Coordinates of C-alpha atoms in Angstrom, one line a residue:
Chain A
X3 CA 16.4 -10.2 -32.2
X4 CA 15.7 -14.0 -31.6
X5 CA 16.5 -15.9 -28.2
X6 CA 19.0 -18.2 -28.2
X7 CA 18.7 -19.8 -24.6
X8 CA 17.3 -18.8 -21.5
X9 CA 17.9 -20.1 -17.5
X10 CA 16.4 -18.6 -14.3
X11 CA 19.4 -17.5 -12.6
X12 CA 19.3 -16.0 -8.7
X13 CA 15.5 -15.6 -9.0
X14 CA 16.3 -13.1 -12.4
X15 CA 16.4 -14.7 -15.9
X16 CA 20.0 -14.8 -17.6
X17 CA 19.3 -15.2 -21.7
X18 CA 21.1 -15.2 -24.9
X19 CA 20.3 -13.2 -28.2
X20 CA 21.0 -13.3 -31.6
X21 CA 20.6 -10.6 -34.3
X22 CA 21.9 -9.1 -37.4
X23 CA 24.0 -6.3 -36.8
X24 CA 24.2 -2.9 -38.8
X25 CA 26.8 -1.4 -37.5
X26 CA 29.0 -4.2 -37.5
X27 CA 27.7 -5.9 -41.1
X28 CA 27.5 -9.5 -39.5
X29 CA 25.1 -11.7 -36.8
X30 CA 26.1 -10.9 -33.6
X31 CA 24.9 -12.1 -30.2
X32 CA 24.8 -10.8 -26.5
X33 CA 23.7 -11.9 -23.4
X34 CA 21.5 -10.0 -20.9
X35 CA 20.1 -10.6 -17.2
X36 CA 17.0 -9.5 -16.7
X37 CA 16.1 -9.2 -12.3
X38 CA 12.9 -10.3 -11.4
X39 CA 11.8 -6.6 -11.0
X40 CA 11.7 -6.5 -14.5
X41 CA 8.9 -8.6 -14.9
X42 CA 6.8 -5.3 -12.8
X43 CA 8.4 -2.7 -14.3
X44 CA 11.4 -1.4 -16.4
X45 CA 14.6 -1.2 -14.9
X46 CA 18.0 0.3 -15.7
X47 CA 21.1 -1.7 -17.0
X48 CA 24.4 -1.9 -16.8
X49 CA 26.5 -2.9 -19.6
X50 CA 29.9 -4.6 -19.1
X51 CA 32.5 -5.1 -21.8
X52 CA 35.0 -8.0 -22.0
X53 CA 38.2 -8.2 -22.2
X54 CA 40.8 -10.1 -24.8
X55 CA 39.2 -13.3 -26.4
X56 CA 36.2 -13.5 -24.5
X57 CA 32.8 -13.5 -25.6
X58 CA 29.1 -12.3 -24.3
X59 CA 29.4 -15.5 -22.0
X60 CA 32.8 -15.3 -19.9
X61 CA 31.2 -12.6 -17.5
X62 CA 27.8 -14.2 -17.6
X63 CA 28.8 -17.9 -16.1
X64 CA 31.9 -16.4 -14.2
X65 CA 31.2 -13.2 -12.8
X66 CA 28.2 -14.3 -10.4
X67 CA 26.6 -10.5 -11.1
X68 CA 23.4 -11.9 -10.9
X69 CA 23.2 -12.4 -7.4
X70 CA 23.3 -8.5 -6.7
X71 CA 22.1 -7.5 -9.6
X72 CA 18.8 -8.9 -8.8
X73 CA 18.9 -7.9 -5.4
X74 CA 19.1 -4.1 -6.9
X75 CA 16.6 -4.7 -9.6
X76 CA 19.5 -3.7 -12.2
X77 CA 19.7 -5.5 -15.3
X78 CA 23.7 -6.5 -17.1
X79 CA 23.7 -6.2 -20.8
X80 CA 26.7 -8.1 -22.0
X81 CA 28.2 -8.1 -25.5
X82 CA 30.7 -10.2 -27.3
X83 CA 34.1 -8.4 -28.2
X84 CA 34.4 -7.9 -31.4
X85 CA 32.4 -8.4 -34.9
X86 CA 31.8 -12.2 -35.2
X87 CA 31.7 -14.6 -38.6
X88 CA 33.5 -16.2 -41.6
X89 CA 33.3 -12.7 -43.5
X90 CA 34.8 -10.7 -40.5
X91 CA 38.5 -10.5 -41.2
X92 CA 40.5 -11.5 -38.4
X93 CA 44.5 -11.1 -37.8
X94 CA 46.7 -12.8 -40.1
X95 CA 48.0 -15.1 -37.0
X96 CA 44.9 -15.3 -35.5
X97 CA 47.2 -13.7 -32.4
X98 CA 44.1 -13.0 -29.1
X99 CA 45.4 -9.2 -29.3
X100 CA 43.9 -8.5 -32.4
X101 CA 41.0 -9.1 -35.1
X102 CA 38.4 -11.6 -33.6
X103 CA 37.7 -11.2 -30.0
X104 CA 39.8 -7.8 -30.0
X105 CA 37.5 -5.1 -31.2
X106 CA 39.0 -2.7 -28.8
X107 CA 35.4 -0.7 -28.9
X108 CA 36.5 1.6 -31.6
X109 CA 35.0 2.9 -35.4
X110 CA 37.8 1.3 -37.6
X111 CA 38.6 3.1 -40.6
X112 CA 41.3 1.3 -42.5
X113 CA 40.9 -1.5 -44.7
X114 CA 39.9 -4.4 -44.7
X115 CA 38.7 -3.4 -40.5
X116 CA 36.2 -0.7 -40.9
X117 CA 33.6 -2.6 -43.5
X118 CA 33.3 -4.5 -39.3
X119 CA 34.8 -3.5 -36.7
X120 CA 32.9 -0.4 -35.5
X121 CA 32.3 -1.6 -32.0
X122 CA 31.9 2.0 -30.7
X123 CA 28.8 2.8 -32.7
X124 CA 27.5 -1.2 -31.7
X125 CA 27.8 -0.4 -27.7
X126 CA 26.9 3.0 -28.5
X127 CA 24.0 3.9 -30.1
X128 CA 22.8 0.2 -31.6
X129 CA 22.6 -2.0 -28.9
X130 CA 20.8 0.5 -26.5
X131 CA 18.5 1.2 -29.1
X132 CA 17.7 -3.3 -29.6
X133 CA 17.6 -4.0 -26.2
X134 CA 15.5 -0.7 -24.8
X135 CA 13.0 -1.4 -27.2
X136 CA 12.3 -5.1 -26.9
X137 CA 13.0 -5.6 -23.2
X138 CA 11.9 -3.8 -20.3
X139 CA 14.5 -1.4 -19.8
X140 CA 14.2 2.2 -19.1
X141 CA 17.0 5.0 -20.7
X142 CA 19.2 4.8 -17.6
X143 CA 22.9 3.0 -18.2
X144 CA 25.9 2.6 -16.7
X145 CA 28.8 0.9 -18.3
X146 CA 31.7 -1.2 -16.8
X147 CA 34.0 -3.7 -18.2
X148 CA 37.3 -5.3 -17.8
X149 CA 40.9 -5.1 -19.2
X150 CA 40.1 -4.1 -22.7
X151 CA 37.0 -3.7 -21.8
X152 CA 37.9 -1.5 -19.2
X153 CA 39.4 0.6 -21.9
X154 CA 35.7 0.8 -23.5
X155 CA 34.2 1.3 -20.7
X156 CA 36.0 4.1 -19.8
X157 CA 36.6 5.9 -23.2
X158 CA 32.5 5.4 -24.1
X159 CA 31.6 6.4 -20.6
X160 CA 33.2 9.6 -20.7
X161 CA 33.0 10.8 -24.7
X162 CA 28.6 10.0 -23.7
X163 CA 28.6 11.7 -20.4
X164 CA 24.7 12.3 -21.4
X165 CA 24.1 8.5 -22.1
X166 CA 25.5 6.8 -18.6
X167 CA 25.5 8.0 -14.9
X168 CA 28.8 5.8 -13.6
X169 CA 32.0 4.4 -15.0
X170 CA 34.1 0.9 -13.4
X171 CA 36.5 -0.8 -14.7
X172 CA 38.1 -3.6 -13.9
X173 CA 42.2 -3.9 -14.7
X174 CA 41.0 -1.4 -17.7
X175 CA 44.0 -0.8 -20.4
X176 CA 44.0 2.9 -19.2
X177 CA 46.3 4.6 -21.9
X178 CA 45.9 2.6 -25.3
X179 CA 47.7 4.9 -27.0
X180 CA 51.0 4.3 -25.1
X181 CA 51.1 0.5 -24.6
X182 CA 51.8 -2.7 -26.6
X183 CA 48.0 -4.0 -27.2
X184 CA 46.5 -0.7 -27.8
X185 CA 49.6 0.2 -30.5
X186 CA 49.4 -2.7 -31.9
X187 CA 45.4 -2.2 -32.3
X188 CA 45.0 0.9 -33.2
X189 CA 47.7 1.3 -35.9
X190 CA 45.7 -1.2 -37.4
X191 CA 42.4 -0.3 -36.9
X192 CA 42.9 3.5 -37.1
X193 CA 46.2 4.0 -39.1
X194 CA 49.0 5.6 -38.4
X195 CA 48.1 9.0 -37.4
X196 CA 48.5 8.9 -33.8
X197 CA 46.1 12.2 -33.8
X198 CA 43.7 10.1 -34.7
X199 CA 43.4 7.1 -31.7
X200 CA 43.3 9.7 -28.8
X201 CA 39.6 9.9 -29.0
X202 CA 39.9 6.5 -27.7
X203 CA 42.5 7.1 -24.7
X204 CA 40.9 7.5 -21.5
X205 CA 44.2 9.2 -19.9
X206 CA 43.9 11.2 -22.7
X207 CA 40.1 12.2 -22.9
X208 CA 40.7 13.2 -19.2
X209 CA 43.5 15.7 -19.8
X210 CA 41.9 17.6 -22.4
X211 CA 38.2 17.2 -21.4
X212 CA 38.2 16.9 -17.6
X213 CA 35.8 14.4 -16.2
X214 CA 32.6 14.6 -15.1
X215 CA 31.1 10.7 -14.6
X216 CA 32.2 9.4 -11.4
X217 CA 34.6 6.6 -11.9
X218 CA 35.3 3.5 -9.9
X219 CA 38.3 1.5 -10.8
X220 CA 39.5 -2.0 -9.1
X221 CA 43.0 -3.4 -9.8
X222 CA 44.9 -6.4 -8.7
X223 CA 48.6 -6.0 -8.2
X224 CA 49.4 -9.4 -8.8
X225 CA 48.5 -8.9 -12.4
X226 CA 50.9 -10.1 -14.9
X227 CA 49.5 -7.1 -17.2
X228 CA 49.8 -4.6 -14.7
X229 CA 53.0 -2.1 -15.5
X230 CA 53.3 -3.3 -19.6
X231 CA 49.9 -2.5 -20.7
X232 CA 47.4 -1.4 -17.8
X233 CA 49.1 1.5 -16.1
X234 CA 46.2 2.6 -13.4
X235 CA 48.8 4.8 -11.8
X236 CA 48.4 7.0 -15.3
X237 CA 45.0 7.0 -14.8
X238 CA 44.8 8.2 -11.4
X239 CA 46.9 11.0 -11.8
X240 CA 44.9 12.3 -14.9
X241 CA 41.7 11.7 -12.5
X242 CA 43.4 13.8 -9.7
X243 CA 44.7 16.5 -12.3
X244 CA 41.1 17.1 -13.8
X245 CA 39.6 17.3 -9.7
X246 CA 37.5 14.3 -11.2
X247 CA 35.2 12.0 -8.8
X248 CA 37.0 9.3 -9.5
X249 CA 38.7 6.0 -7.3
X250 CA 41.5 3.7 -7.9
X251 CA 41.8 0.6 -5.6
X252 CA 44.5 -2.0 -5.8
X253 CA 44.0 -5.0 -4.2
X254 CA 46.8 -7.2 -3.2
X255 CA 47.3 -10.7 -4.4
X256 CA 44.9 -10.9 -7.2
X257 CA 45.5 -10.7 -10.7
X258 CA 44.1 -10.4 -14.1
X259 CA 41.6 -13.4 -14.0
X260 CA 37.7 -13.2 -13.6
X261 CA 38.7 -14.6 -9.8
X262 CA 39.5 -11.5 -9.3
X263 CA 36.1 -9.9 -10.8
X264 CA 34.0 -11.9 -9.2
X265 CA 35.6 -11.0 -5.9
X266 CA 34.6 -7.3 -6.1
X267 CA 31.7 -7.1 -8.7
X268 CA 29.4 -6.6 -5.6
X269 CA 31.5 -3.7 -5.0
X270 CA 31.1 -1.9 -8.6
X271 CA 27.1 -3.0 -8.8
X272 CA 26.5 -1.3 -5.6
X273 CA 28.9 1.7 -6.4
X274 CA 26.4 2.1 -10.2
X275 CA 23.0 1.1 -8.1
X276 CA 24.1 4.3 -5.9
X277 CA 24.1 6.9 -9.1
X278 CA 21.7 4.3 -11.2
X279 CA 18.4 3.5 -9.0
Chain B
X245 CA 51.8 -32.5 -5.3
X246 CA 52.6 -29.1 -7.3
X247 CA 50.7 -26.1 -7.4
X248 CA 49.9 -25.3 -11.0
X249 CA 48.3 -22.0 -10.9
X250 CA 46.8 -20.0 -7.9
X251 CA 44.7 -16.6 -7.5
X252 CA 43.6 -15.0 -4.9
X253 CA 40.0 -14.9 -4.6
X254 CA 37.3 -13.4 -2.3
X255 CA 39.9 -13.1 0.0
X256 CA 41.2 -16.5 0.1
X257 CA 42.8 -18.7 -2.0
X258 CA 42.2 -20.4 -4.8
X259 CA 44.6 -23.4 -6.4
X260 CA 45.0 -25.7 -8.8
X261 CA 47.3 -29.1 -7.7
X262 CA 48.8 -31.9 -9.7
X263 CA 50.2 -34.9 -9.0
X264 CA 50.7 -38.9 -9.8
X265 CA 47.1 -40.9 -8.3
X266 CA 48.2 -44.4 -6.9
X267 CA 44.2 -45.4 -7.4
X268 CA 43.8 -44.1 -10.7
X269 CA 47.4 -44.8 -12.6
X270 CA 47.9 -41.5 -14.2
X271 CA 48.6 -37.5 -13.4
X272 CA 45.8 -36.0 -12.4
X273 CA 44.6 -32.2 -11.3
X274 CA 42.5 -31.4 -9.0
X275 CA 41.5 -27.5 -7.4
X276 CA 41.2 -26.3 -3.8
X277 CA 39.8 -23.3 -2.5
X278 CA 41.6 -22.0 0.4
X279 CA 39.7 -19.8 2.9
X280 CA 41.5 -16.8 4.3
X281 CA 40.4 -18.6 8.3
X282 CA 43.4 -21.4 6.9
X283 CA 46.3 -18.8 7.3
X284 CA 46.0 -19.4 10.6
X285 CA 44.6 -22.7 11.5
X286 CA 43.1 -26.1 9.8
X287 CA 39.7 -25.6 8.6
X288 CA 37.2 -28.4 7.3
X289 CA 36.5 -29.3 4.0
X290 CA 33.6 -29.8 1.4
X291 CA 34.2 -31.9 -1.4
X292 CA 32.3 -31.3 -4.4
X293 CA 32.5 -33.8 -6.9
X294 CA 31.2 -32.6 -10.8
X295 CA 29.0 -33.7 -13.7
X296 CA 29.8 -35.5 -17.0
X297 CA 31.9 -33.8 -19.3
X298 CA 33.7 -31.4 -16.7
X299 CA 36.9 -31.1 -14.3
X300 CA 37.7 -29.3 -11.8
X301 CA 37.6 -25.6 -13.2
X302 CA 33.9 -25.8 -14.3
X303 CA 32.8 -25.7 -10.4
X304 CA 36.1 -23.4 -9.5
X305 CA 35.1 -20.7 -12.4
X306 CA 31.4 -21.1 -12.3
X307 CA 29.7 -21.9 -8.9
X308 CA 30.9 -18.4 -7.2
X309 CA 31.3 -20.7 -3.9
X310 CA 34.7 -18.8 -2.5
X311 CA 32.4 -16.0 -1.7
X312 CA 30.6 -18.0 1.1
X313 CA 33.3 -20.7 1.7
X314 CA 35.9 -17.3 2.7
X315 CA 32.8 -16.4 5.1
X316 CA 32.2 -19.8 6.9
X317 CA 36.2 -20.8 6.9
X318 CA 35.2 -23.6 4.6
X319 CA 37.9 -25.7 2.4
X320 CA 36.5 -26.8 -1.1
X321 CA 37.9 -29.8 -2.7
X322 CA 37.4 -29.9 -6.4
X323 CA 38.7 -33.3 -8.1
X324 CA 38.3 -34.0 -11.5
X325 CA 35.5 -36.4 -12.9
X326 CA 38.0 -39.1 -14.4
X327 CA 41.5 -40.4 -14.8
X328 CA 42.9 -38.6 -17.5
X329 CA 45.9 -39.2 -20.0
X330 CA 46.9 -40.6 -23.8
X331 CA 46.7 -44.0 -21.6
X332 CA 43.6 -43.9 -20.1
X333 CA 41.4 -46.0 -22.5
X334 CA 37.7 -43.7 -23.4
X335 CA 34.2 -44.5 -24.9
X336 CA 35.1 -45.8 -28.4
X337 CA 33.1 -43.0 -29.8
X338 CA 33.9 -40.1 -27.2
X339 CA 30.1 -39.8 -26.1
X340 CA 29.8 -37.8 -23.4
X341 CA 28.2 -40.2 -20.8
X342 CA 30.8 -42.7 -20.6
X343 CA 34.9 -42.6 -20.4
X344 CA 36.8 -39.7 -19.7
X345 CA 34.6 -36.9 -17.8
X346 CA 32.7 -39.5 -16.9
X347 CA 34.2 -41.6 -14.3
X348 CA 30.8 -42.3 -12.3
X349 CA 32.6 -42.3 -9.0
X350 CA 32.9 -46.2 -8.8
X351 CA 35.3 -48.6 -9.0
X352 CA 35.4 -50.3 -12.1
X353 CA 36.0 -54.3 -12.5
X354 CA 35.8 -54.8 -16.0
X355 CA 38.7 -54.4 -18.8
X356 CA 39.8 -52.2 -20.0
X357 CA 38.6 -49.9 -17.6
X358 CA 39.5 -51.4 -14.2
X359 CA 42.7 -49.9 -14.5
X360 CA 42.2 -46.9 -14.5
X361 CA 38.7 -46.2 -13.5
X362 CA 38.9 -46.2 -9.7
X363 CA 37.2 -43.1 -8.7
X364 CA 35.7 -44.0 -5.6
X365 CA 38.8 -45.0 -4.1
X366 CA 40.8 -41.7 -5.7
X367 CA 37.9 -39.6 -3.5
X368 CA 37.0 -41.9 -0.5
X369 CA 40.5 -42.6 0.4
X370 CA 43.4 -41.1 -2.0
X371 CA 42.8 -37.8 -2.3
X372 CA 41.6 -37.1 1.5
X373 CA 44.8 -38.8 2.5
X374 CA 47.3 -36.1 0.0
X375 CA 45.4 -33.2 1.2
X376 CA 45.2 -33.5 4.6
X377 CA 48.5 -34.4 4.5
X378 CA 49.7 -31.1 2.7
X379 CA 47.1 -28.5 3.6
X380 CA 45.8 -27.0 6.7
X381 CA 42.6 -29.1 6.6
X382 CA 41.5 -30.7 9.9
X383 CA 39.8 -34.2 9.3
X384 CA 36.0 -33.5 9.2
X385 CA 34.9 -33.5 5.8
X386 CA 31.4 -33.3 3.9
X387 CA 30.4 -33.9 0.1
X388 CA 28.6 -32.5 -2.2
X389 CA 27.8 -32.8 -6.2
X390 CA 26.2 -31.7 -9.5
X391 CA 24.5 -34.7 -11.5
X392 CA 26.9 -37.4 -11.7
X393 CA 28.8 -36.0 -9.2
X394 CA 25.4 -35.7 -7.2
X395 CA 25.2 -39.3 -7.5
X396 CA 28.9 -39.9 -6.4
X397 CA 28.6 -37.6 -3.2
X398 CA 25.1 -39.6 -2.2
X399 CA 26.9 -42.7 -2.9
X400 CA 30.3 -41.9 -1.3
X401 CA 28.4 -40.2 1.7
X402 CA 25.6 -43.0 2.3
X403 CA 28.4 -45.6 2.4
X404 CA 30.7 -43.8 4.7
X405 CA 29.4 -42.1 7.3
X406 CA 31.8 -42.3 9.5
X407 CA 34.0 -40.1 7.7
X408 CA 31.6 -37.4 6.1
X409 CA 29.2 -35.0 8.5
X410 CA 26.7 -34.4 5.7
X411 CA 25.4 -34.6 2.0
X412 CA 24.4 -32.6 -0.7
X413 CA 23.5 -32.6 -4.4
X414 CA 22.2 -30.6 -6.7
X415 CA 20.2 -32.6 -9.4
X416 CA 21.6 -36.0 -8.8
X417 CA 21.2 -39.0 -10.7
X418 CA 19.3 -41.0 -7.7
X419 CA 19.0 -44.7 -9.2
X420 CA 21.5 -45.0 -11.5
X421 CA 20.8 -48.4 -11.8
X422 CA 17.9 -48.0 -13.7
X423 CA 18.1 -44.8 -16.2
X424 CA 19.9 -44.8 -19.4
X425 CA 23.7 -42.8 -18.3
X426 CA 23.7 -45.6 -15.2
X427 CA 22.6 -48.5 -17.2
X428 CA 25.5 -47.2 -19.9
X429 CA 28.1 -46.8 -17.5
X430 CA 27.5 -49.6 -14.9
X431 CA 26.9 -52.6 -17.6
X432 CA 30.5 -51.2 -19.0
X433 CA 32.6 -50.5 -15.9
X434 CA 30.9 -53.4 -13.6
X435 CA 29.4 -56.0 -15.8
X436 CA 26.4 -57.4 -16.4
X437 CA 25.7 -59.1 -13.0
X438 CA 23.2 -56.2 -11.8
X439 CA 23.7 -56.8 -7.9
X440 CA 27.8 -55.4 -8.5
X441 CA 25.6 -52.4 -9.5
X442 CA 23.7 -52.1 -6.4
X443 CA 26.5 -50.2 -4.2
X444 CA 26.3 -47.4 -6.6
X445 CA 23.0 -46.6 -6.1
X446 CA 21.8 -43.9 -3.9
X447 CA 17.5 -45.1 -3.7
X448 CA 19.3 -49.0 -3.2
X449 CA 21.3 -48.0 -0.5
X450 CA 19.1 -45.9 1.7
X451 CA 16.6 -48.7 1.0
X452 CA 18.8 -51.4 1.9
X453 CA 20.8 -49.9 5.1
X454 CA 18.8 -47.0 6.0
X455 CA 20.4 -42.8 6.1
X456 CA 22.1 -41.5 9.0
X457 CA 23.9 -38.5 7.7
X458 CA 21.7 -35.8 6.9
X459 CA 20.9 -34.7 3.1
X460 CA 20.1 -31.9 1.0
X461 CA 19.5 -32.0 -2.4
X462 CA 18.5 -28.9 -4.9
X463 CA 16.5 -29.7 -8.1
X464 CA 15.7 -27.6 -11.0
X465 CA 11.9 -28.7 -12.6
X466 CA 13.1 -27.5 -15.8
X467 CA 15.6 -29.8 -16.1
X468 CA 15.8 -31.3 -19.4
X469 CA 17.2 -34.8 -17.7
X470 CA 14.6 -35.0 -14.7
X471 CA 12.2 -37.4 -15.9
X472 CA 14.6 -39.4 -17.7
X473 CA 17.9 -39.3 -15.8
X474 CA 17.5 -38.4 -12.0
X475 CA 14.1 -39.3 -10.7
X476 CA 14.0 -37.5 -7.1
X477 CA 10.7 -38.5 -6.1
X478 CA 12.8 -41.7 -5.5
X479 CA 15.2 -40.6 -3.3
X480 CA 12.5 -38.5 -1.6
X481 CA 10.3 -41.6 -1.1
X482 CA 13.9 -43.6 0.0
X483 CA 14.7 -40.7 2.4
X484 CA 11.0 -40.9 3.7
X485 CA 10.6 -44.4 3.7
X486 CA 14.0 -44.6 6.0
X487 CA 12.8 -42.2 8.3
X488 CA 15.8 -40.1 7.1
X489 CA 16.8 -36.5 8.1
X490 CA 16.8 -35.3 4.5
X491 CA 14.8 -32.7 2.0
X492 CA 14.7 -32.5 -1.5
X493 CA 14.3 -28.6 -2.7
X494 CA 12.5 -28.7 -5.9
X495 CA 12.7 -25.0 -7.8
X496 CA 10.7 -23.8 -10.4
X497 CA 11.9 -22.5 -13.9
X498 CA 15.4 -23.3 -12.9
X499 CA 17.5 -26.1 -15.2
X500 CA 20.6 -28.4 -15.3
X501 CA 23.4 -25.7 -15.1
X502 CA 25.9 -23.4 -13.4
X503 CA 23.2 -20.9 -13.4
X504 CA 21.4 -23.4 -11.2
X505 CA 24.2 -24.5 -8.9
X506 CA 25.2 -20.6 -8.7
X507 CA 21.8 -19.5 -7.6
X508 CA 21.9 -22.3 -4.3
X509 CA 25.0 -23.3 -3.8
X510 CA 24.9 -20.4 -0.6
X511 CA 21.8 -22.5 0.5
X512 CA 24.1 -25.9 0.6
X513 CA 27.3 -24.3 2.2
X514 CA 24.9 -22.9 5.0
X515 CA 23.6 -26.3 4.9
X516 CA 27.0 -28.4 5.5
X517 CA 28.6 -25.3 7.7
X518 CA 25.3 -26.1 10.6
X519 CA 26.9 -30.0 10.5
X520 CA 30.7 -29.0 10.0
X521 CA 31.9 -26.2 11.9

């Protein structure tokens, strides 16, 4: 992987990378902050995955992680959305739900998607595997994320129970499988079985497998997403269903915008640092 | 004025205005963060005027400010950095450095530009006037700025004192009379005669009339413009030379950007809070 740029940020160092992709067939980068602990020792990261349209850099200029992140000695691994490049194929209208910018962190397997879009095995096993050997991380993870990214945080924290210690989400898309974005993605991306796209429905995984990562969601309820396509109530019940350690709060007045993350990211950095560090 | 958008944010709020500017002859926008402490009674306000190229939303989305502003009961003022509009006339080849997003805080005299280009009147006297009018802010103000806009709230500061209680900056362009983005935009919005140029300088100011109001200014030494564009040892020697109550905080490995204004902008609130509240 080569560097792209690189700025101190709150004492830590906040950098871009570049490099070719296997699982996803295309040049990809991602953005990481690195605490100043890490230039003693390795530390343990947390990886946060955006939501509709955004890229690696949306969370890193308007989250402000870094501030408690370095106080914690946790480094944020941050990758873009989706496979990236003139021979990724991308929805016909170019529409922000789908194609570019929409990989809804899933292994496509109809054509023309799954040559690319196999963001599940990226965030997975690839990009752990990159960044563990070439910085100085150690094998401890969390994984957060919001809106869509919320949806792959969830789904990927609890199918790798092994890999992570802690789930958040932010305003996650909590049951893809029964809501406009997620339909519309994964008949696409997955076909129309609907069998196959509950692998990749945290309500679902929940009911049949139980839950055994503790799980911290926030959720604004003047979000304009909120009832159509987010649904947290869904997910608390499953939580409470499966006994799960698991937390819902909704917070009044904010909605869907990154005003709203950077408002409680404190809260979900020190809710990982507690299972994490 | 009309609210545009608004979110709720760290517990206060934060929102996005529009109206008709007298000064500058077209619509303009301009962002406010609201603490929670205005609810319930008028609070004071920081201005913080931005760097070429952006508007208000770079320092709304990117600085993290609310966090610390909600703590202290602090307004923020955000304007944008020019007039705006199909009939505001711009740099014949769009450069960066001169035209829109890059209004230089002054009042220009020169066609076609005069027009239009009166910034220093939109922030000294305009704007102050609207939002006072229409928001619980009490009359005790202070400035700030990133770059050009650290140059504006030097200038706008030095030459009002009466109606600011203190200055900051964050890499400011400190004799724009003599580097290449002052010479650009001064020759074109004043005119040749390099004396009009003089009350737009922050070094021939505090040189001329001395420095009441107390300063603080943040400077990254790996700051691609700092030789070049912004010069602090001259405003330090100024400051010194006047006697003045000022300090200029140079930080190592930190550059030009929002992760630099991010990392201190806690240090400058706590900075203007000690002279405003």
């Amino acid at each position: 992987m080569e560097k792209v740029t690189e700025a101190r940020c709150f004492g830590g160092r906040q950098i871009r990378f570049e490099h070719d992709s296997d699982s996803l067939n295309c040049r990809m980068q991602f953005s990481v902050f690195l605490p100043i602990r890490a230039e003693k020792t390795k530390v343990p990261a947390l990886y946060f995955l955006s939501g509709l349209t955004c890229t690696d850099e949306n969370f890193s200029s308007k989250s402000g992680a870094q501030r408690v992140a370095n106080e914690l000695g946790l480094a944020l691994i941050i990758p873009d959305t989706s496979p990236r490049g003139d021979q990724v194929p991308d929805d016909a209208e170019q529409a922000y739900d789908f194609g570019k910018g929409a990989g809804f962190y899933l292994n496509a397997t109809e054509t023309p998607w799954a040559k690319h879009y196999q963001m599940y095995n990226y965030i997975v096993s690839e990009l752990p595997a990159l960044v563990e050997q070439q910085l100085p991380l150690t094998d401890k993870r969390a994984i957060a994320g919001h809106s869509m990214g919320g949806h792959g945080a969830l789904v990927i924290g609890l199918r790798n129970s092994d890999r992570y210690t802690s789930i958040s989400a932010f305003s996650p898309v909590t049951n893809p499988t029964s809501c406009p974005w997620g339909e519309k993605a994964f008949s696409n991306y997955l076909g129309n079985d609907r069998e196959q796209w509950k692998p990749y429905d945290a309500v679902e995984l929940i009911n049949k497998n139980g839950q055994t990562l503790p799980i911290r969601v926030d959720q604004g309820l003047d979000d304009g997403f909120l009832e159509e396509q987010l649904k947290p109530e869904r997910l608390k019940q499953a939580i409470a269903e499966a006994n799960g350690d698991g937390s819902v709060h909704l917070h009044e007045g904010y909605d869907h915008s990154y005003y709203f993350i950077a408002s409680f990211i404190e809260a979900q950095l020190r809710f990982h640092a507690k299972h994490l560090l």
